[in-house]
Coordinates of C-alpha atoms and ligand atoms in Angstrom, one line a residue:
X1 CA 41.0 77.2 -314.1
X2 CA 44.2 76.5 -316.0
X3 CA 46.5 77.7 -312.9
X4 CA 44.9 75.1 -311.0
X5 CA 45.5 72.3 -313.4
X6 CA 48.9 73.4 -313.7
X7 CA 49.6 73.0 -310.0
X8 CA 47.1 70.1 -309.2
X9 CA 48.6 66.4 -308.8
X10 CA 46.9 64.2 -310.9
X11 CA 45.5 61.2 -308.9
X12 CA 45.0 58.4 -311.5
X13 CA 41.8 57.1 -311.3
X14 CA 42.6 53.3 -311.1
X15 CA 44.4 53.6 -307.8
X16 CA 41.3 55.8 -306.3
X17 CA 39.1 52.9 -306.8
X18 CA 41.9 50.2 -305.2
X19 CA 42.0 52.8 -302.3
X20 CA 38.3 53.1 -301.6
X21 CA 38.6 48.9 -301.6
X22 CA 41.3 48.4 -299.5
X23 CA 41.0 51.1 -296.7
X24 CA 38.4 50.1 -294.9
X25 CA 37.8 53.8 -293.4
X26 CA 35.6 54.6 -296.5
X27 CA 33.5 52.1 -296.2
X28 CA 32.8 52.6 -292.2
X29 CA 33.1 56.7 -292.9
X30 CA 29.7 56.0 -295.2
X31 CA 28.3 54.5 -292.9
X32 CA 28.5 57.2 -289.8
X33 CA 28.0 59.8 -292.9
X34 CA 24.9 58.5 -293.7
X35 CA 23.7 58.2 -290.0
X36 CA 25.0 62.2 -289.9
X37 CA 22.3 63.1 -292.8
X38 CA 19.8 61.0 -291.6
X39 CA 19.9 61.8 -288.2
X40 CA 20.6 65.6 -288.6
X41 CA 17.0 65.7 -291.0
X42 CA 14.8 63.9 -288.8
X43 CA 16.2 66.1 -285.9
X44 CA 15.2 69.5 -288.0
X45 CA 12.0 68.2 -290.1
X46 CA 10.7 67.2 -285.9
X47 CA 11.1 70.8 -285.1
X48 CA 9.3 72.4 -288.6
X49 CA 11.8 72.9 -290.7
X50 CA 11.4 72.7 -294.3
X51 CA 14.1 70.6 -296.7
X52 CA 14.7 73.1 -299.8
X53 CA 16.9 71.7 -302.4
X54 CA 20.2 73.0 -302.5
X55 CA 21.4 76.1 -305.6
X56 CA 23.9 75.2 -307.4
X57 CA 24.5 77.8 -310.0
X58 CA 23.3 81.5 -309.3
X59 CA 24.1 84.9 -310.3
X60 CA 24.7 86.0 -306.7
X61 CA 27.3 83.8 -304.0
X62 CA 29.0 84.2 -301.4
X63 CA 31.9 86.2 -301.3
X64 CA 33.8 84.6 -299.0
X65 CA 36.6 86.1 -296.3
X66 CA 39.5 84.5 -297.9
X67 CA 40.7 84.2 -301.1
X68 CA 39.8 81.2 -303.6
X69 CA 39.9 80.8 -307.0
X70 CA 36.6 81.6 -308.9
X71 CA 34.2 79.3 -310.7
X72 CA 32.0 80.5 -313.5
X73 CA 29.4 79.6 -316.1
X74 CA 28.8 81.7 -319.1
X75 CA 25.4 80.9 -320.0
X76 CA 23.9 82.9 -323.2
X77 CA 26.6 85.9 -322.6
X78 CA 25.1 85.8 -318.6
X79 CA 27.1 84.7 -315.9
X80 CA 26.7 81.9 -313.5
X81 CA 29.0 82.0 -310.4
X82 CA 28.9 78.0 -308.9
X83 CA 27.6 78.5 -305.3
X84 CA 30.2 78.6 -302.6
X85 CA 27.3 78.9 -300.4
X86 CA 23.9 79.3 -300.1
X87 CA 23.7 82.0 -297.3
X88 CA 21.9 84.5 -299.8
X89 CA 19.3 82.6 -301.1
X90 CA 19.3 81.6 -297.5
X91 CA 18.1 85.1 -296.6
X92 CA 15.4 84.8 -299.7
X93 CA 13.8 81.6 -298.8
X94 CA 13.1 82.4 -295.4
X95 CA 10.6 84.8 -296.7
X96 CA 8.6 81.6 -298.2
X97 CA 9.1 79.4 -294.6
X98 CA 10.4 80.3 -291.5
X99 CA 12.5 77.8 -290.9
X100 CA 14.5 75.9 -294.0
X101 CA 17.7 74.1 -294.3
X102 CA 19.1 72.1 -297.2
X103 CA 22.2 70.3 -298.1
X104 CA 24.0 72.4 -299.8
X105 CA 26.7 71.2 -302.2
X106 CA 29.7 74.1 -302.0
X107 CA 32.7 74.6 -304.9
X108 CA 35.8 76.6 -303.4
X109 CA 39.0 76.3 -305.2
X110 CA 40.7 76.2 -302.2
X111 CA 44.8 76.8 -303.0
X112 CA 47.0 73.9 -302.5
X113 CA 48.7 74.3 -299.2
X114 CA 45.3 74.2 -297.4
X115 CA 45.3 70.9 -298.0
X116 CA 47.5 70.5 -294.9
X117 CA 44.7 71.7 -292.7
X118 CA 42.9 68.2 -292.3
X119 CA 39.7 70.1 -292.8
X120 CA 39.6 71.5 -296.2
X121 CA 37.6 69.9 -299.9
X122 CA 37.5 72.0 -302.3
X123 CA 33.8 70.4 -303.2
X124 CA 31.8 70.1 -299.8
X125 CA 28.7 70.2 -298.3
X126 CA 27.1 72.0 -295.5
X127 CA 24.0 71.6 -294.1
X128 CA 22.7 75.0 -294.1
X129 CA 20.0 76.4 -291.9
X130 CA 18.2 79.5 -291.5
X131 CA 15.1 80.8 -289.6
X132 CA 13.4 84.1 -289.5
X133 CA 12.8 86.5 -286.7
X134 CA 15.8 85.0 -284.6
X135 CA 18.7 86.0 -282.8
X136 CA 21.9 84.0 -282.7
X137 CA 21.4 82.4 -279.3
X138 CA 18.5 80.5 -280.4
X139 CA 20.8 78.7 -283.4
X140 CA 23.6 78.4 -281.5
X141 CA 20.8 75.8 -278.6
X142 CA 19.6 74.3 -281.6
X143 CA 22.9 73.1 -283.6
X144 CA 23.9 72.1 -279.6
X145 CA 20.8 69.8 -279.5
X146 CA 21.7 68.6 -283.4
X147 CA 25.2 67.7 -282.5
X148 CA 24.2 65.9 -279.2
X149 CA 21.3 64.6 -280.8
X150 CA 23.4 62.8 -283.8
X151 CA 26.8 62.5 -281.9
X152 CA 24.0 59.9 -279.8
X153 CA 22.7 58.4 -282.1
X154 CA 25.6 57.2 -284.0
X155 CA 27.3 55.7 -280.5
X156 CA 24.1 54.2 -279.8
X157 CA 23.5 52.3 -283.5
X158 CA 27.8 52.2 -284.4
X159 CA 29.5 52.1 -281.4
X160 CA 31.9 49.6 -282.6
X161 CA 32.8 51.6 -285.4
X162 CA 33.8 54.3 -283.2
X163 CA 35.2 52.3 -280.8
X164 CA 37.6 51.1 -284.0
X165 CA 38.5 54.7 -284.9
X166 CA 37.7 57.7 -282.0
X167 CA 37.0 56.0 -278.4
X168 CA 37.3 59.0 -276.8
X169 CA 34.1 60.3 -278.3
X170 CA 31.5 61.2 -275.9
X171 CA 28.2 63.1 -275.9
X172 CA 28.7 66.5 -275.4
X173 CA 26.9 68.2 -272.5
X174 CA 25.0 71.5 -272.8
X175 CA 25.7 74.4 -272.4
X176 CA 28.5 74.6 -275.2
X177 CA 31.6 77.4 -273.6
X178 CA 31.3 80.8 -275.2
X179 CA 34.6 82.4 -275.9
X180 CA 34.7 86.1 -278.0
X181 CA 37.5 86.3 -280.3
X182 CA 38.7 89.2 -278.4
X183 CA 38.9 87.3 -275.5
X184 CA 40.9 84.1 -277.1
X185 CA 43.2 86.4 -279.0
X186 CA 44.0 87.8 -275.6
X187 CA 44.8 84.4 -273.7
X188 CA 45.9 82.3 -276.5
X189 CA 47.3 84.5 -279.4
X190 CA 47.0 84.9 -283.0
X191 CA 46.3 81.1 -283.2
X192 CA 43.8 81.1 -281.0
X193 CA 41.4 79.0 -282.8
X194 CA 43.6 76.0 -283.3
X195 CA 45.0 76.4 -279.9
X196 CA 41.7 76.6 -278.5
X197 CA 40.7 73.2 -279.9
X198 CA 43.4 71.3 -279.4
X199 CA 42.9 72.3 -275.7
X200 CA 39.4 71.7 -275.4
X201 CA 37.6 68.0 -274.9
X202 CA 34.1 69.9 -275.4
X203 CA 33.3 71.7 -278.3
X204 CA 32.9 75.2 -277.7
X205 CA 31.7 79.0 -279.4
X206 CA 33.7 81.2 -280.3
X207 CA 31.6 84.6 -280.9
X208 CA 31.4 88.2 -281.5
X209 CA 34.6 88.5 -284.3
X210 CA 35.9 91.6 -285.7
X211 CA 33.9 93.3 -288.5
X212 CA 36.3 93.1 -291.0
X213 CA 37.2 89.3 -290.3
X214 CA 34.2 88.5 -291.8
X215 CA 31.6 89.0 -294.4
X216 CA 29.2 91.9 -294.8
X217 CA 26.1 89.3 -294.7
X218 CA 27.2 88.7 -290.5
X219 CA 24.9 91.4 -288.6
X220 CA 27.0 94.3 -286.9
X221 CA 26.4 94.6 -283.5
X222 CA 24.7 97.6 -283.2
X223 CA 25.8 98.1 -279.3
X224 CA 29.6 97.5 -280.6
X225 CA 30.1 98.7 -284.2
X226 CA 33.4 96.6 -284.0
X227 CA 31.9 93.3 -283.5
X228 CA 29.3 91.1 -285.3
X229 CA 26.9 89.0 -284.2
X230 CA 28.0 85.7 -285.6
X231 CA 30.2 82.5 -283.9
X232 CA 32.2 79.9 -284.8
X233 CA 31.6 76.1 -283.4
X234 CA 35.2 74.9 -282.7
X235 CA 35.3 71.0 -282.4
X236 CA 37.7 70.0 -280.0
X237 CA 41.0 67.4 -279.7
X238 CA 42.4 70.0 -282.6
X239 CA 39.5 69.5 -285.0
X240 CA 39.0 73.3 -285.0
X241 CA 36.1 75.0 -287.0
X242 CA 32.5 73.0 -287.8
X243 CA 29.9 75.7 -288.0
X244 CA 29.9 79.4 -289.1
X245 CA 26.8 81.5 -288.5
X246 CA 25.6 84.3 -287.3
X247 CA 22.6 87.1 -287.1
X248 CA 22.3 88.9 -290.7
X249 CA 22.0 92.1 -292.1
X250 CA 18.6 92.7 -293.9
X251 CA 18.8 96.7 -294.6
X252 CA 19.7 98.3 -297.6
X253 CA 21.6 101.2 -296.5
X254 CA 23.6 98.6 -293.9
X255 CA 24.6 95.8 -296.6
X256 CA 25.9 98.3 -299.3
X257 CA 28.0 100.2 -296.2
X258 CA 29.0 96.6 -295.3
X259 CA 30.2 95.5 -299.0
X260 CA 31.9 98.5 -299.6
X261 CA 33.5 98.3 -295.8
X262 CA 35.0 94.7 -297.2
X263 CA 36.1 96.6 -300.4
X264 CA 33.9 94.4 -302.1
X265 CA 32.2 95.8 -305.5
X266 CA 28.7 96.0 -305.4
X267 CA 28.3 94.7 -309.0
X268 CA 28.5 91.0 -308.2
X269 CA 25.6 91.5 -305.8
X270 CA 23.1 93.5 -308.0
X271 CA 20.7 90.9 -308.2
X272 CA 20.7 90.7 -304.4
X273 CA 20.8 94.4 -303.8
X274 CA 18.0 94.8 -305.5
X275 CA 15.4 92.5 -303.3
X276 CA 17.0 94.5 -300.3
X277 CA 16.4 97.7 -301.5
X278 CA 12.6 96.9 -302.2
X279 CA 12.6 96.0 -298.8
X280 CA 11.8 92.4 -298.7
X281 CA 14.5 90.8 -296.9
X282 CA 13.6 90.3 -293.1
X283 CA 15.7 89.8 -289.9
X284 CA 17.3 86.2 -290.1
X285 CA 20.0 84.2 -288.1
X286 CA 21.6 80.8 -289.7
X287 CA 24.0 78.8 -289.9
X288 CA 26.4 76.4 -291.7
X289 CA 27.8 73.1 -290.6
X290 CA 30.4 71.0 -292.9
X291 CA 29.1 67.5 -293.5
X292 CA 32.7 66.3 -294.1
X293 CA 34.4 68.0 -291.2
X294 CA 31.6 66.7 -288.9
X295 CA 31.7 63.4 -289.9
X296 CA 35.9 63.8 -290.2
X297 CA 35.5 64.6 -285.8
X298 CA 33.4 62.2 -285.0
X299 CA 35.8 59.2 -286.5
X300 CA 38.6 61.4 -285.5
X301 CA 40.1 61.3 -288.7
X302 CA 43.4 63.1 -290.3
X303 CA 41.8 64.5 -293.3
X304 CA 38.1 65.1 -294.3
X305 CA 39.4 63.6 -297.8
X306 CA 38.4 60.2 -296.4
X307 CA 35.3 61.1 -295.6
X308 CA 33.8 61.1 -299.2
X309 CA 34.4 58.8 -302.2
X310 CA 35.4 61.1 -304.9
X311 CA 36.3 63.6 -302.3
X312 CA 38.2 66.9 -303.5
X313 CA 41.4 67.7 -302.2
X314 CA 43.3 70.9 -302.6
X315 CA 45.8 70.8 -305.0
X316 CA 44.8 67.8 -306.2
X317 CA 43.1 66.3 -309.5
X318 CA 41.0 63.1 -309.8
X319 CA 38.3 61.6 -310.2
Ligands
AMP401 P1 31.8 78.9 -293.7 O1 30.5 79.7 -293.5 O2 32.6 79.4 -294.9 O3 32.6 78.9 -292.5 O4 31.4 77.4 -294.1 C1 30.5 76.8 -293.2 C2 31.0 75.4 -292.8 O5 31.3 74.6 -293.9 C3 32.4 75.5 -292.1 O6 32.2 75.8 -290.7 C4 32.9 74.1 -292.3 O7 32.3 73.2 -291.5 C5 32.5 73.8 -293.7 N1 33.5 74.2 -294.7 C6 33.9 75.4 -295.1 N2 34.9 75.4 -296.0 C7 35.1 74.1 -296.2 C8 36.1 73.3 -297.0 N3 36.9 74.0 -297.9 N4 36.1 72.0 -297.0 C9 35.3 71.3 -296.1 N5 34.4 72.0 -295.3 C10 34.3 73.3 -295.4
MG402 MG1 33.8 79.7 -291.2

């Protein structure tokens, strides 16, 4: 935690609050951020999904494929990590309902220079879903219909808002392109994800990426022990990623290969290893989509940091 302060640029609090008053973009992002949350839970609670309120603290998280800095409670000589997302209690509460999402708050101390990205708080949310028994296609139709559903809704109650900031928005029309990673790496490069959006005016999947370019939760294909079964939804006009998600691995044997394939130490998952070996985690599929990042395409905006008051920007320290 110290490293960060010492880096961090303070943001005094007084010019936070003359900000939020005299840029009118948080007031009107509130606006089409609330319509976002609204409209995305009447769209799942239609189809039987069940609201579970998000975890915040828990002694198993995500590990994540990149590196940030870690968050931790000691509690009564335990430890707490602070969730940086839900996906493995995901896993757990589909055994209760079938189909559950929540809004799940998400601490990553992101490092400084992704600030630059546009896209990156270092406290966010994601909508998370999850539903038992299915395969990846079937999430990747559904968040199609959610976005479709929501990106309509808001043009048909706020169209003057987004007239104002993003008037090239339009509905997007199903079904979304596919693209594996293979593939894009081949036509587009090592940057194939940014170059990929900013050349898109639909958003599109990108699927089937390399085992080790992800976590061990993301289900290994088992017809092509290279590639998981997971995708990416990649927002176009250079807006890049909005969803992660994928198939997951519910075996025993196949997580602990997979943790110890990322070089990961299986200590931090104990908890988690446990209700796998007794056998009780089932097939799932899920995903994640970023509240601020949506919200951030749909005003076209340059960083999701205006998307939230009290929003959390790398590198920097406020309020
Ligand atoms: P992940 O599974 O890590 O890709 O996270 C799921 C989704 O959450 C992503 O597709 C983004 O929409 C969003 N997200 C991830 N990290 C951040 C971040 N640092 N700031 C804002 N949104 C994020
Ligand atoms: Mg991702």
């Amino acid at each position: 935690m110290k490293k960060i302060l010492e880096m961090s640029k303070k943001v005094d609090s007084v010019e936070v609050v003359k900000s939020y008053l005299s840029d009118k973009t948080y007031y009107d992002a509130l606006i089409i951020q609330s319509e976002i949350l609204g409209s995305s839970r009447e769209f799942l609670v239609e189809r039987g999904f069940v609201e579970m309120l998000p975890v915040i603290i828990s002694t198993i998280t995500d590990p994540l494929n990149h590196d940030v800095l870690d968050a931790q409670i000691d509690y009564y000589g335990y430890k707490y990590y602070v969730t940086k997302s839900m996906i493995l209690q995901k896993q757990v509460s589909v055994l209760v309902h079938d189909k559950i999402f929540s809004f799940s708050p998400n601490l990553r101390l992101e490092k400084e220079e992704k600030y630059d990205s546009g896209r990156h708080l270092i406290d966010f949310v994601q909508l998370d879903i999850e539903i038992k028994n299915k395969k990846r296609e079937e999430i990747m139709d559904l968040m199609e219909d959610l976005i479709i559903y929501v990106i309509r809704n808001v043009l048909e109650k706020y169209s003057d808002i987004i007239e104002k900031y993003h008037p090239s928005l339009k509905i997007p029309s199903k079904p979304f392109k596919k693209i594996s990673v293979k593939k894009a790496k081949e036509l587009y490069g090592d940057e194939y994800e940014k170059l990929l959006s900013e050349q898109s005016d639909q958003p599109l999947w990108l699927i089937d990426f390399p085992i080790l370019e992800r976590e061990f939760y993301d289900k290994q294909d088992p017809k092509n022990s290279d590639i998981l079964l997971d995708f990416d939804l990649i927002y176009p006009e250079g807006f890049g990623e909005g969803i992660s998600g994928g198939e997951r691995e519910h075996e025993y044997e196949q997580i602990v290969k997979r943790i110890k394939l990322k070089g990961n130490g299986l200590e931090s998952y104990e908890d988690y290893l446990k209700i796998a070996k007794e056998g009780y985690l089932e097939q799932s599929a899920g995903c994640g989509i970023g509240i601020e990042r949506f919200t951030r395409f749909i005003l076209g905006l340059d960083h999701v940091e205006k998307t939230r008051l009290f929003g959390k920007a790398p590198g920097k320290f406020t309020i």
